[in-house]
Amino acid sequence: SRAKSTVDVALSGAESIADVLNQMKTKATAASDVDIDQATRDSLKRDFEALRDQIGTFVKSADFNGSNLLDEEARPHTSFLK
């Protein structure tokens, strides 16, 4: 059904974001280690930023039937969900 498909798209996007947030937490924790060198810290920062960018991609991809389900700015046509 349409309602189930809508929820599935939103849930998939949210789960993907949650996975990336866990990876970001791991990178941030590793970067806070005072014993790592600057090159390692810089590498972790680049990884963290790439993960952050992935979240944006997931949000933009959470589209169902022309409506984005995770991007508040892109949801003008989802009033039926409110």
Tab-separated table of C-alpha atoms in Angstrom:
chain	number	residue	atom	x	y	z
A	1	SER	CA	0.000	0.000	0.000
A	2	ARG	CA	1.012	3.619	-0.430
A	3	ALA	CA	1.148	4.283	3.320
A	4	LYS	CA	3.438	1.313	3.929
A	5	SER	CA	5.706	2.335	1.056
A	6	THR	CA	5.890	5.865	2.433
A	7	VAL	CA	6.860	4.615	5.875
A	8	ASP	CA	9.378	2.168	4.382
A	9	VAL	CA	11.162	4.968	2.505
A	10	ALA	CA	11.312	7.205	5.588
A	11	LEU	CA	12.419	4.347	7.819
A	12	SER	CA	15.147	3.250	5.428
A	13	GLY	CA	16.534	6.786	5.286
A	14	ALA	CA	16.393	7.177	9.053
A	15	GLU	CA	18.131	3.831	9.612
A	16	SER	CA	20.876	4.764	7.163
A	17	ILE	CA	21.376	8.063	8.969
A	18	ALA	CA	21.523	6.305	12.343
A	19	ASP	CA	24.213	3.956	11.028
A	20	VAL	CA	26.280	6.879	9.756
A	21	LEU	CA	25.861	8.746	13.056
A	22	ASN	CA	27.299	5.726	14.879
A	23	GLN	CA	30.273	5.732	12.503
A	24	MET	CA	30.714	9.467	13.098
A	25	LYS	CA	30.688	8.894	16.834
A	26	THR	CA	33.445	6.306	16.457
A	27	LYS	CA	35.538	8.718	14.345
A	28	ALA	CA	35.009	11.583	16.804
A	29	THR	CA	35.964	9.389	19.747
A	30	ALA	CA	39.101	8.220	17.961
A	31	ALA	CA	40.017	11.813	17.041
A	32	SER	CA	39.755	12.863	20.681
A	33	ASP	CA	42.568	10.481	21.646
A	34	VAL	CA	45.477	12.665	22.786
A	35	ASP	CA	47.989	10.002	21.709
A	36	ILE	CA	47.283	10.107	17.955
A	37	ASP	CA	49.396	12.128	15.558
A	38	GLN	CA	48.142	15.033	13.463
A	39	ALA	CA	48.059	13.019	10.231
A	40	THR	CA	45.752	10.462	11.834
A	41	ARG	CA	43.582	13.211	13.303
A	42	ASP	CA	43.344	14.880	9.875
A	43	SER	CA	42.389	11.573	8.269
A	44	LEU	CA	39.672	11.023	10.870
A	45	LYS	CA	38.397	14.544	10.230
A	46	ARG	CA	38.147	13.879	6.484
A	47	ASP	CA	36.345	10.604	7.172
A	48	PHE	CA	33.975	12.402	9.563
A	49	GLU	CA	33.203	15.073	6.964
A	50	ALA	CA	32.561	12.440	4.277
A	51	LEU	CA	30.147	10.685	6.611
A	52	ARG	CA	28.402	13.991	7.299
A	53	ASP	CA	27.980	14.490	3.581
A	54	GLN	CA	26.470	11.008	3.282
A	55	ILE	CA	23.708	12.067	5.654
A	56	GLY	CA	22.792	14.857	3.258
A	57	THR	CA	22.639	12.332	0.452
A	58	PHE	CA	20.355	10.052	2.472
A	59	VAL	CA	18.055	12.954	3.292
A	60	LYS	CA	17.862	14.001	-0.353
A	61	SER	CA	17.192	10.406	-1.410
A	62	ALA	CA	14.259	9.873	0.966
A	63	ASP	CA	11.781	10.664	-1.759
A	64	PHE	CA	8.472	8.949	-2.306
A	65	ASN	CA	6.038	9.912	-5.015
A	66	GLY	CA	7.636	13.329	-5.453
A	67	SER	CA	7.802	14.210	-1.754
A	68	ASN	CA	10.895	14.140	0.384
A	69	LEU	CA	10.087	12.520	3.701
A	70	LEU	CA	13.115	13.613	5.724
A	71	ASP	CA	13.922	17.095	4.446
A	72	GLU	CA	11.648	19.612	6.144
A	73	GLU	CA	12.357	22.240	3.480
A	74	ALA	CA	11.438	19.859	0.673
A	75	ARG	CA	8.150	18.630	2.177
A	76	PRO	CA	5.529	21.073	0.927
A	77	HIS	CA	3.402	18.246	-0.478
A	78	THR	CA	3.370	15.913	2.509
A	79	SER	CA	0.596	17.542	4.478
A	80	PHE	CA	-1.260	14.216	4.350
A	81	LEU	CA	1.387	12.890	6.774
A	82	LYS	CA	0.721	15.488	9.444
